[in-house]
Protein backbone atom coordinates (compact mmCIF):
# COMPACT_ATOMS: atom_id res chain seq x y z
CA UNK A 1 0.00 0.00 0.00
CA UNK A 2 1.28 3.43 -0.96
CA UNK A 3 2.34 5.68 1.96
CA UNK A 4 1.80 2.78 4.37
CA UNK A 5 4.62 3.88 6.69
CA UNK A 6 2.89 7.26 7.16
CA UNK A 7 -0.48 5.58 7.70
CA UNK A 8 1.13 3.23 10.19
CA UNK A 9 2.62 6.17 12.15
CA UNK A 10 -0.75 7.90 12.19
CA UNK A 11 -2.37 4.73 13.52
CA UNK A 12 0.31 4.33 16.16
CA UNK A 13 -0.18 7.89 17.42
CA UNK A 14 -3.97 7.57 17.36
CA UNK A 15 -3.90 4.27 19.20
CA UNK A 16 -1.90 5.72 22.06
CA UNK A 17 -5.14 7.08 23.49
CA UNK A 18 -7.74 5.75 21.08
CA UNK A 19 -11.43 6.54 20.93
CA UNK A 20 -13.60 3.54 20.06
CA UNK A 21 -14.39 5.12 16.67
CA UNK A 22 -10.68 5.46 15.87
CA UNK A 23 -9.98 1.83 16.74
CA UNK A 24 -12.87 0.78 14.59
CA UNK A 25 -11.50 2.66 11.58
CA UNK A 26 -8.06 1.08 12.04
CA UNK A 27 -9.71 -2.33 12.21
CA UNK A 28 -11.60 -1.52 8.98
CA UNK A 29 -8.36 -0.55 7.27
CA UNK A 30 -6.71 -3.78 8.43
CA UNK A 31 -9.64 -5.84 7.10
CA UNK A 32 -9.42 -4.04 3.72
CA UNK A 33 -5.68 -4.79 3.55
CA UNK A 34 -6.39 -8.47 4.23
CA UNK A 35 -9.03 -8.46 1.49
CA UNK A 36 -6.47 -6.88 -0.88
CA UNK A 37 -3.93 -9.56 -0.02
CA UNK A 38 -1.52 -7.20 1.76
CA UNK A 39 -0.98 -9.56 4.71
CA UNK A 40 2.22 -7.86 5.83
CA UNK A 41 0.66 -4.41 6.32
CA UNK A 42 -2.45 -5.97 7.91
CA UNK A 43 -0.28 -7.81 10.42
CA UNK A 44 1.50 -4.54 11.32
CA UNK A 45 -1.86 -2.90 12.05
CA UNK A 46 -2.96 -5.93 14.08
CA UNK A 47 0.16 -5.56 16.20
CA UNK A 48 -0.62 -1.89 16.78
CA UNK A 49 -4.20 -2.74 17.69
CA UNK A 50 -2.99 -5.35 20.15
CA UNK A 51 -0.80 -2.71 21.73
CA UNK A 52 2.53 -4.49 21.38
CA UNK A 53 4.10 -1.93 19.08
CA UNK A 54 2.95 1.09 21.01
CA UNK A 55 4.53 -0.33 24.13
CA UNK A 56 7.92 -0.61 22.46
CA UNK A 57 7.81 2.94 21.21
CA UNK A 58 6.53 4.37 24.45
CA UNK A 59 8.85 6.71 26.31
CA UNK A 60 9.35 5.92 29.98
CA UNK A 61 7.52 9.11 30.84
CA UNK A 62 4.44 8.07 28.82
CA UNK A 63 1.30 8.76 30.74
CA UNK A 64 -0.70 5.72 29.74
CA UNK A 65 -0.72 2.33 31.34
CA UNK A 66 1.30 -0.34 29.56
CA UNK A 67 -0.96 -1.89 26.97
CA UNK A 68 0.46 -5.31 27.58
CA UNK A 69 -0.42 -5.03 31.27
CA UNK A 70 -4.08 -4.24 30.81
CA UNK A 71 -5.63 -5.94 27.82
CA UNK A 72 -9.16 -6.79 26.74
CA UNK A 73 -12.04 -5.34 24.76
CA UNK A 74 -12.52 -1.59 24.90
CA UNK A 75 -15.30 -0.36 27.18
CA UNK A 76 -17.67 2.04 25.47
CA UNK A 77 -20.90 3.72 26.48
CA UNK A 78 -22.74 0.85 24.75
CA UNK A 79 -21.34 -1.76 27.10
CA UNK A 80 -23.62 -2.45 30.06
CA UNK A 81 -22.41 -4.07 33.27
CA UNK A 82 -24.14 -7.22 34.52
CA UNK A 83 -27.00 -6.88 36.98
CA UNK A 84 -28.47 -8.82 39.87
CA UNK A 85 -30.87 -11.39 38.45
CA UNK A 86 -33.52 -10.89 41.11
CA UNK A 87 -33.44 -7.13 41.53
CA UNK A 88 -32.07 -6.06 38.13
CA UNK A 89 -29.77 -3.63 39.94
CA UNK A 90 -26.44 -3.13 38.12
CA UNK A 91 -23.53 -4.83 39.86
CA UNK A 92 -21.10 -2.12 38.87
CA UNK A 93 -20.89 1.25 37.25
CA UNK A 94 -18.72 1.78 34.21
CA UNK A 95 -16.79 5.05 34.43
CA UNK A 96 -15.21 5.80 31.06
CA UNK A 97 -13.44 8.97 32.22
CA UNK A 98 -12.60 8.56 35.89
CA UNK A 99 -10.80 11.92 36.08
CA UNK A 100 -13.67 13.99 34.68
CA UNK A 101 -14.97 16.53 37.17
CA UNK A 102 -12.77 15.19 39.94
CA UNK A 103 -9.98 17.17 41.59
CA UNK A 104 -6.52 15.68 41.96
CA UNK A 105 -6.09 14.35 45.50
CA UNK A 106 -3.72 16.14 47.84
CA UNK A 107 -1.53 13.87 49.92
CA UNK A 108 1.48 13.85 52.19
CA UNK A 109 4.77 13.59 50.35
CA UNK A 110 5.33 10.01 51.49
CA UNK A 111 1.94 8.88 50.24
CA UNK A 112 2.37 10.68 46.93
CA UNK A 113 5.72 8.95 46.44
CA UNK A 114 4.09 5.57 47.07
CA UNK A 115 1.29 6.24 44.58
CA UNK A 116 3.70 7.56 41.95
CA UNK A 117 5.90 4.50 42.34
CA UNK A 118 2.90 2.24 41.77
CA UNK A 119 1.88 4.24 38.70
CA UNK A 120 5.40 4.01 37.33
CA UNK A 121 5.35 0.26 37.66
CA UNK A 122 2.08 0.05 35.78
CA UNK A 123 3.30 2.34 33.03
CA UNK A 124 6.53 0.48 32.48
CA UNK A 125 5.56 -3.16 32.49
CA UNK A 126 7.89 -3.90 29.58
CA UNK A 127 10.93 -2.51 31.41
CA UNK A 128 10.08 -4.58 34.46
CA UNK A 129 9.64 -7.74 32.43
CA UNK A 130 12.94 -7.12 30.67
CA UNK A 131 14.48 -7.10 34.15
CA UNK A 132 12.78 -10.44 34.85
CA UNK A 133 10.10 -9.23 37.25
CA UNK A 134 6.35 -8.94 36.81
CA UNK A 135 4.64 -5.66 37.69
CA UNK A 136 2.14 -5.73 40.56
CA UNK A 137 -1.53 -5.60 39.64
CA UNK A 138 -3.47 -5.09 42.82
CA UNK A 139 -3.76 -2.65 45.67
CA UNK A 140 -5.77 -2.46 48.86
CA UNK A 141 -6.43 1.12 49.94
CA UNK A 142 -7.55 1.51 53.55
CA UNK A 143 -7.93 4.21 56.17
CA UNK A 144 -10.44 6.44 57.96
CA UNK A 145 -13.54 7.83 56.19
CA UNK A 146 -13.29 10.88 53.98
CA UNK A 147 -9.53 10.77 53.47
CA UNK A 148 -9.64 10.47 49.69
CA UNK A 149 -9.52 6.70 49.15
CA UNK A 150 -12.16 6.55 46.43
CA UNK A 151 -10.79 9.76 44.94
CA UNK A 152 -7.30 8.22 44.69
CA UNK A 153 -8.54 5.09 42.92
CA UNK A 154 -10.22 7.34 40.35
CA UNK A 155 -7.10 9.49 40.11
CA UNK A 156 -4.87 6.45 39.55
CA UNK A 157 -7.12 5.24 36.73
CA UNK A 158 -7.26 8.69 35.14
CA UNK A 159 -3.46 8.94 35.26
CA UNK A 160 -3.31 5.65 33.35
CA UNK A 161 -6.15 6.68 31.03
CA UNK A 162 -8.04 3.57 32.01
CA UNK A 163 -11.80 3.30 32.45
CA UNK A 164 -13.07 1.99 35.77
CA UNK A 165 -15.49 -0.81 36.52
CA UNK A 166 -16.66 0.46 39.89
CA UNK A 167 -18.40 -2.10 42.09
CA UNK A 168 -19.76 -1.36 45.49
CA UNK A 169 -19.53 -4.62 47.31
CA UNK A 170 -22.61 -3.85 49.36
CA UNK A 171 -24.52 -3.69 46.07
CA UNK A 172 -23.38 -7.21 45.23
CA UNK A 173 -24.58 -8.63 48.52
CA UNK A 174 -27.99 -9.92 47.62
CA UNK A 175 -30.69 -10.78 50.10
CA UNK A 176 -31.29 -13.94 48.10
CA UNK A 177 -29.29 -16.90 49.23
CA UNK A 178 -26.77 -18.05 46.67
CA UNK A 179 -27.13 -14.96 44.54
CA UNK A 180 -24.23 -13.01 46.04
CA UNK A 181 -21.64 -15.58 44.96
CA UNK A 182 -23.10 -15.59 41.45
CA UNK A 183 -23.05 -11.77 41.36
CA UNK A 184 -19.37 -11.75 42.28
CA UNK A 185 -18.54 -14.30 39.60
CA UNK A 186 -20.50 -12.30 37.00
CA UNK A 187 -18.82 -9.06 38.01
CA UNK A 188 -15.33 -10.53 37.71
CA UNK A 189 -15.98 -12.16 34.37
CA UNK A 190 -17.23 -8.80 33.08
CA UNK A 191 -14.17 -6.94 34.41
CA UNK A 192 -11.79 -9.61 33.08
CA UNK A 193 -13.22 -9.28 29.61
CA UNK A 194 -12.64 -5.54 29.30
CA UNK A 195 -9.60 -3.30 29.43
CA UNK A 196 -10.19 -1.57 32.75
CA UNK A 197 -9.29 -1.01 36.36
CA UNK A 198 -11.63 -2.95 38.65
CA UNK A 199 -12.46 -0.96 41.78
CA UNK A 200 -14.08 -2.81 44.66
CA UNK A 201 -15.30 -0.06 46.98
CA UNK A 202 -16.67 -0.61 50.50
CA UNK A 203 -14.82 -3.91 50.42
CA UNK A 204 -15.54 -4.63 54.07
CA UNK A 205 -19.26 -5.17 53.40
CA UNK A 206 -18.58 -8.86 52.91
CA UNK A 207 -16.60 -9.15 56.10
CA UNK A 208 -19.43 -7.43 57.95
CA UNK A 209 -21.83 -10.16 56.83
CA UNK A 210 -20.03 -12.46 59.21
CA UNK A 211 -21.72 -10.80 62.14
CA UNK A 212 -25.07 -12.04 60.91
CA UNK A 213 -25.74 -15.51 62.39
CA UNK A 214 -28.17 -16.35 59.56
CA UNK A 215 -25.46 -15.91 56.99
CA UNK A 216 -22.79 -18.35 58.19
CA UNK A 217 -23.05 -20.81 55.28
CA UNK A 218 -23.60 -18.07 52.73
CA UNK A 219 -20.67 -15.94 53.83
CA UNK A 220 -18.25 -18.85 53.58
CA UNK A 221 -19.37 -19.47 50.04
CA UNK A 222 -19.18 -15.79 49.19
CA UNK A 223 -15.71 -15.27 50.65
CA UNK A 224 -14.48 -18.36 48.83
CA UNK A 225 -15.93 -17.11 45.57
CA UNK A 226 -14.31 -13.75 46.12
CA UNK A 227 -10.90 -15.26 46.85
CA UNK A 228 -11.16 -17.55 43.84
CA UNK A 229 -12.10 -14.66 41.59
CA UNK A 230 -9.29 -12.49 42.93
CA UNK A 231 -6.89 -15.36 42.22
CA UNK A 232 -8.38 -15.77 38.76
CA UNK A 233 -7.74 -12.10 38.08
CA UNK A 234 -4.20 -12.15 39.47
CA UNK A 235 -2.75 -11.91 35.93
CA UNK A 236 -5.42 -9.71 34.41
CA UNK A 237 -5.85 -5.94 34.50
CA UNK A 238 -5.55 -3.89 37.64
CA UNK A 239 -7.66 -4.30 40.78
CA UNK A 240 -8.09 -1.85 43.62
CA UNK A 241 -10.09 -2.66 46.73
CA UNK A 242 -11.04 0.04 49.22
CA UNK A 243 -12.10 -0.25 52.84
CA UNK A 244 -12.61 1.86 55.96
CA UNK A 245 -12.45 -1.16 58.21
CA UNK A 246 -9.17 -2.90 57.53
CA UNK A 247 -9.39 -4.80 60.80
CA UNK A 248 -12.46 -6.66 59.51
CA UNK A 249 -10.55 -8.19 56.62
CA UNK A 250 -8.89 -11.50 57.27
CA UNK A 251 -5.36 -12.33 56.24
CA UNK A 252 -6.49 -14.48 53.31
CA UNK A 253 -7.99 -11.35 51.75
CA UNK A 254 -4.97 -9.16 52.59
CA UNK A 255 -2.65 -11.64 50.93
CA UNK A 256 -4.48 -11.27 47.62
CA UNK A 257 -3.28 -7.65 47.29
CA UNK A 258 0.29 -6.86 46.36
CA UNK A 259 0.23 -3.22 47.49
CA UNK A 260 -1.31 -2.04 50.76
CA UNK A 261 -1.76 1.71 50.96
CA UNK A 262 -2.96 3.35 54.15
CA UNK A 263 -4.45 6.80 53.70
CA UNK A 264 -4.51 8.54 57.04
CA UNK A 265 -5.93 11.83 58.19
CA UNK A 266 -3.82 14.57 56.58
CA UNK A 267 -0.92 16.03 58.58
CA UNK A 268 -0.72 19.76 59.23
CA UNK A 269 1.21 20.61 56.07
CA UNK A 270 -1.17 18.65 53.89
CA UNK A 271 -4.16 20.25 55.63
CA UNK A 272 -2.77 23.64 54.76
CA UNK A 273 -2.37 22.76 51.08
CA UNK A 274 -5.86 21.26 51.02
CA UNK A 275 -7.37 24.42 52.50
CA UNK A 276 -5.38 26.54 50.05
CA UNK A 277 -6.69 24.50 47.12
CA UNK A 278 -10.26 24.23 48.35
CA UNK A 279 -10.44 27.98 49.02
CA UNK A 280 -9.62 28.98 45.43
CA UNK A 281 -10.59 31.25 43.76
CA UNK A 282 -10.67 33.30 46.97
CA UNK A 283 -7.36 35.02 47.56
CA UNK A 284 -6.56 34.43 51.18
CA UNK A 285 -3.29 35.24 52.98
CA UNK A 286 -1.14 32.23 53.74
CA UNK A 287 -1.09 33.03 57.46
CA UNK A 288 -4.90 33.06 57.52
CA UNK A 289 -4.98 29.63 55.84
CA UNK A 290 -2.54 28.36 58.47
CA UNK A 291 -4.72 29.78 61.24
CA UNK A 292 -7.76 28.01 59.75
CA UNK A 293 -5.81 24.73 59.63
CA UNK A 294 -4.96 25.24 63.29
CA UNK A 295 -8.59 25.93 64.20
CA UNK A 296 -10.13 22.95 62.38
CA UNK A 297 -7.52 20.51 63.72
CA UNK A 298 -6.93 16.93 62.58
CA UNK A 299 -9.85 16.43 60.22
CA UNK A 300 -10.23 14.48 57.00
CA UNK A 301 -10.00 15.99 53.51
CA UNK A 302 -13.74 15.54 53.19
CA UNK A 303 -14.34 17.54 56.41
CA UNK A 304 -12.00 20.27 55.19
CA UNK A 305 -13.83 20.46 51.88
CA UNK A 306 -17.11 20.73 53.72
CA UNK A 307 -15.69 23.47 55.94
CA UNK A 308 -14.30 25.54 53.07
CA UNK A 309 -17.56 25.20 51.12
CA UNK A 310 -19.46 26.49 54.16
CA UNK A 311 -16.94 29.30 54.57
CA UNK A 312 -17.37 30.33 50.93
CA UNK A 313 -21.13 30.39 51.39
CA UNK A 314 -20.89 32.64 54.45
CA UNK A 315 -18.49 34.95 52.62
CA UNK A 316 -20.68 35.04 49.52
CA UNK A 317 -23.69 36.13 51.58
CA UNK A 318 -21.76 38.75 53.53
CA UNK A 319 -21.92 42.04 51.71
CA UNK A 320 -18.35 43.00 52.54
CA UNK A 321 -15.06 42.67 50.70
CA UNK A 322 -13.14 39.55 51.67
CA UNK A 323 -10.24 40.38 54.00
CA UNK A 324 -8.27 38.43 56.60
CA UNK A 325 -10.51 39.75 59.38
CA UNK A 326 -13.70 38.92 57.48
CA UNK A 327 -12.53 35.35 56.80
CA UNK A 328 -11.66 34.80 60.46
CA UNK A 329 -15.00 36.23 61.59
CA UNK A 330 -16.82 33.93 59.15
CA UNK A 331 -14.82 30.96 60.43
CA UNK A 332 -15.87 31.85 63.97
CA UNK A 333 -19.53 31.63 63.01
CA UNK A 334 -18.90 28.16 61.57
CA UNK A 335 -17.15 26.53 64.52
CA UNK A 336 -20.39 25.59 66.33
CA UNK A 337 -21.94 23.96 63.28
CA UNK A 338 -19.07 22.20 61.50
CA UNK A 339 -18.31 19.55 64.09
CA UNK A 340 -14.98 21.21 64.87
CA UNK A 341 -13.43 19.98 68.12
CA UNK A 342 -14.39 22.40 70.89
CA UNK A 343 -13.17 20.23 73.77
CA UNK A 344 -11.38 21.89 76.67
CA UNK A 345 -8.29 23.88 75.54
CA UNK A 346 -8.83 22.81 71.93
CA UNK A 347 -7.95 25.49 69.35
CA UNK A 348 -11.64 25.53 68.32
CA UNK A 349 -12.77 26.32 71.89
CA UNK A 350 -10.05 28.96 72.48
CA UNK A 351 -10.86 30.58 69.12
CA UNK A 352 -14.50 31.22 70.01
CA UNK A 353 -14.24 31.70 73.76
CA UNK A 354 -10.79 32.86 74.82
CA UNK A 355 -9.08 35.05 72.24
CA UNK A 356 -5.97 35.89 74.32
CA UNK A 357 -5.18 32.19 74.85
CA UNK A 358 -6.01 31.46 71.19
CA UNK A 359 -3.44 34.04 70.10
CA UNK A 360 -0.83 32.55 72.45
CA UNK A 361 -1.53 28.99 71.28
CA UNK A 362 -1.51 29.98 67.60
CA UNK A 363 1.79 31.86 67.84
CA UNK A 364 3.47 29.03 69.71
CA UNK A 365 2.06 26.34 67.41
CA UNK A 366 5.17 26.14 65.24
CA UNK A 367 3.20 27.18 62.14
CA UNK A 368 5.40 30.25 61.74
CA UNK A 369 2.52 32.72 61.65
CA UNK A 370 3.63 36.34 61.91
CA UNK A 371 2.46 38.44 64.85
CA UNK A 372 1.36 41.24 62.52
CA UNK A 373 -0.83 38.82 60.53
CA UNK A 374 -2.58 37.77 63.74
CA UNK A 375 -3.12 41.44 64.62
CA UNK A 376 -4.77 42.03 61.22
CA UNK A 377 -6.90 38.88 61.42
CA UNK A 378 -8.26 39.67 64.85
CA UNK A 379 -8.40 43.45 64.52
CA UNK A 380 -6.06 44.15 67.44
CA UNK A 381 -2.94 46.26 67.70
CA UNK A 382 0.43 44.55 67.58
CA UNK A 383 1.24 45.49 71.21
CA UNK A 384 -2.00 43.76 72.32
CA UNK A 385 -1.08 40.60 70.39
CA UNK A 386 2.39 40.75 71.86
CA UNK A 387 0.93 41.04 75.37
CA UNK A 388 -1.41 38.06 74.76
CA UNK A 389 1.58 36.04 73.61
CA UNK A 390 3.67 36.89 76.69
CA UNK A 391 0.79 36.24 79.08
CA UNK A 392 0.13 32.86 77.45
CA UNK A 393 3.81 31.91 77.69
CA UNK A 394 3.79 32.99 81.34
CA UNK A 395 0.73 30.87 82.12
CA UNK A 396 2.33 27.88 80.39
CA UNK A 397 5.54 28.27 82.36
CA UNK A 398 3.69 28.17 85.72
N1 LIG B 1 -6.67 13.75 50.04
C1 LIG B 1 -7.62 14.50 49.51
N2 LIG B 1 -7.34 15.40 48.55
C2 LIG B 1 -8.29 16.17 48.01
N3 LIG B 1 -9.59 16.08 48.35
C3 LIG B 1 -9.94 15.21 49.28
C4 LIG B 1 -8.99 14.36 49.91
N4 LIG B 1 -9.62 13.58 50.80
C5 LIG B 1 -10.92 13.91 50.72
N5 LIG B 1 -11.14 14.88 49.82
C6 LIG B 1 -12.44 15.50 49.51
O1 LIG B 1 -13.43 14.70 50.14
C7 LIG B 1 -14.27 14.05 49.17
C8 LIG B 1 -14.53 12.62 49.59
O2 LIG B 1 -13.36 11.84 49.42
P1 LIG B 1 -13.44 10.28 49.16
O3 LIG B 1 -14.82 9.90 48.79
O4 LIG B 1 -12.35 9.88 48.25
O5 LIG B 1 -13.13 9.72 50.63
P2 LIG B 1 -13.07 8.20 51.08
O6 LIG B 1 -11.77 8.05 51.81
O7 LIG B 1 -13.33 7.31 49.95
O8 LIG B 1 -14.26 8.19 52.15
P3 LIG B 1 -15.17 6.94 52.61
O9 LIG B 1 -14.26 6.08 53.40
O10 LIG B 1 -16.20 7.59 53.44
O11 LIG B 1 -15.69 6.28 51.38
C9 LIG B 1 -13.53 14.17 47.86
O12 LIG B 1 -14.41 14.22 46.78
C10 LIG B 1 -12.76 15.48 48.04
O13 LIG B 1 -13.59 16.58 47.79
MG1 LIG C 1 -14.92 6.00 49.54
PDB file of C-alpha atoms and ligand atoms in Angstrom, residues 103-107 143-152 201-202 242-244 263 270 274 278 300-303 305, ligand 1:
ATOM      1  CA  UNK A 103      -9.978  17.171  41.592  1.00  0.00           C
ATOM      2  CA  UNK A 104      -6.518  15.676  41.964  1.00  0.00           C
ATOM      3  CA  UNK A 105      -6.087  14.355  45.498  1.00  0.00           C
ATOM      4  CA  UNK A 106      -3.719  16.141  47.844  1.00  0.00           C
ATOM      5  CA  UNK A 107      -1.531  13.869  49.922  1.00  0.00           C
ATOM      6  CA  UNK A 143      -7.928   4.205  56.169  1.00  0.00           C
ATOM      7  CA  UNK A 144     -10.440   6.437  57.960  1.00  0.00           C
ATOM      8  CA  UNK A 145     -13.540   7.829  56.191  1.00  0.00           C
ATOM      9  CA  UNK A 146     -13.289  10.879  53.978  1.00  0.00           C
ATOM     10  CA  UNK A 147      -9.527  10.771  53.473  1.00  0.00           C
ATOM     11  CA  UNK A 148      -9.638  10.474  49.686  1.00  0.00           C
ATOM     12  CA  UNK A 149      -9.519   6.701  49.154  1.00  0.00           C
ATOM     13  CA  UNK A 150     -12.161   6.550  46.431  1.00  0.00           C
ATOM     14  CA  UNK A 151     -10.789   9.762  44.943  1.00  0.00           C
ATOM     15  CA  UNK A 152      -7.301   8.219  44.689  1.00  0.00           C
ATOM     16  CA  UNK A 201     -15.303  -0.062  46.978  1.00  0.00           C
ATOM     17  CA  UNK A 202     -16.670  -0.611  50.503  1.00  0.00           C
ATOM     18  CA  UNK A 242     -11.045   0.038  49.223  1.00  0.00           C
ATOM     19  CA  UNK A 243     -12.096  -0.247  52.837  1.00  0.00           C
ATOM     20  CA  UNK A 244     -12.609   1.859  55.964  1.00  0.00           C
ATOM     21  CA  UNK A 263      -4.450   6.799  53.695  1.00  0.00           C
ATOM     22  CA  UNK A 270      -1.174  18.648  53.887  1.00  0.00           C
ATOM     23  CA  UNK A 274      -5.857  21.259  51.025  1.00  0.00           C
ATOM     24  CA  UNK A 278     -10.263  24.234  48.349  1.00  0.00           C
ATOM     25  CA  UNK A 300     -10.234  14.476  56.997  1.00  0.00           C
ATOM     26  CA  UNK A 301      -9.998  15.992  53.513  1.00  0.00           C
ATOM     27  CA  UNK A 302     -13.742  15.540  53.187  1.00  0.00           C
ATOM     28  CA  UNK A 303     -14.340  17.541  56.411  1.00  0.00           C
ATOM     29  CA  UNK A 305     -13.830  20.458  51.880  1.00  0.00           C
TER      30      UNK A 305
HETATM   31  N1  LIG B   1      -6.674  13.751  50.043  1.00  0.00           N
HETATM   32  C1  LIG B   1      -7.624  14.497  49.506  1.00  0.00           C
HETATM   33  N2  LIG B   1      -7.339  15.402  48.549  1.00  0.00           N
HETATM   34  C2  LIG B   1      -8.293  16.173  48.007  1.00  0.00           C
HETATM   35  N3  LIG B   1      -9.593  16.083  48.349  1.00  0.00           N
HETATM   36  C3  LIG B   1      -9.944  15.207  49.281  1.00  0.00           C
HETATM   37  C4  LIG B   1      -8.990  14.361  49.905  1.00  0.00           C
HETATM   38  N4  LIG B   1      -9.623  13.584  50.795  1.00  0.00           N
HETATM   39  C5  LIG B   1     -10.922  13.911  50.724  1.00  0.00           C
HETATM   40  N5  LIG B   1     -11.136  14.884  49.818  1.00  0.00           N
HETATM   41  C6  LIG B   1     -12.439  15.497  49.514  1.00  0.00           C
HETATM   42  O1  LIG B   1     -13.429  14.697  50.138  1.00  0.00           O
HETATM   43  C7  LIG B   1     -14.271  14.047  49.175  1.00  0.00           C
HETATM   44  C8  LIG B   1     -14.526  12.623  49.589  1.00  0.00           C
HETATM   45  O2  LIG B   1     -13.356  11.840  49.418  1.00  0.00           O
HETATM   46  P1  LIG B   1     -13.440  10.277  49.159  1.00  0.00           P
HETATM   47  O3  LIG B   1     -14.818   9.898  48.785  1.00  0.00           O
HETATM   48  O4  LIG B   1     -12.351   9.885  48.249  1.00  0.00           O
HETATM   49  O5  LIG B   1     -13.133   9.723  50.631  1.00  0.00           O
HETATM   50  P2  LIG B   1     -13.067   8.205  51.084  1.00  0.00           P
HETATM   51  O6  LIG B   1     -11.768   8.047  51.809  1.00  0.00           O
HETATM   52  O7  LIG B   1     -13.333   7.310  49.945  1.00  0.00           O
HETATM   53  O8  LIG B   1     -14.259   8.187  52.147  1.00  0.00           O
HETATM   54  P3  LIG B   1     -15.167   6.941  52.607  1.00  0.00           P
HETATM   55  O9  LIG B   1     -14.255   6.078  53.403  1.00  0.00           O
HETATM   56  O10 LIG B   1     -16.200   7.592  53.442  1.00  0.00           O
HETATM   57  O11 LIG B   1     -15.686   6.283  51.381  1.00  0.00           O
HETATM   58  C9  LIG B   1     -13.534  14.174  47.864  1.00  0.00           C
HETATM   59  O12 LIG B   1     -14.405  14.219  46.782  1.00  0.00           O
HETATM   60  C10 LIG B   1     -12.760  15.479  48.037  1.00  0.00           C
HETATM   61  O13 LIG B   1     -13.593  16.583  47.787  1.00  0.00           O
END
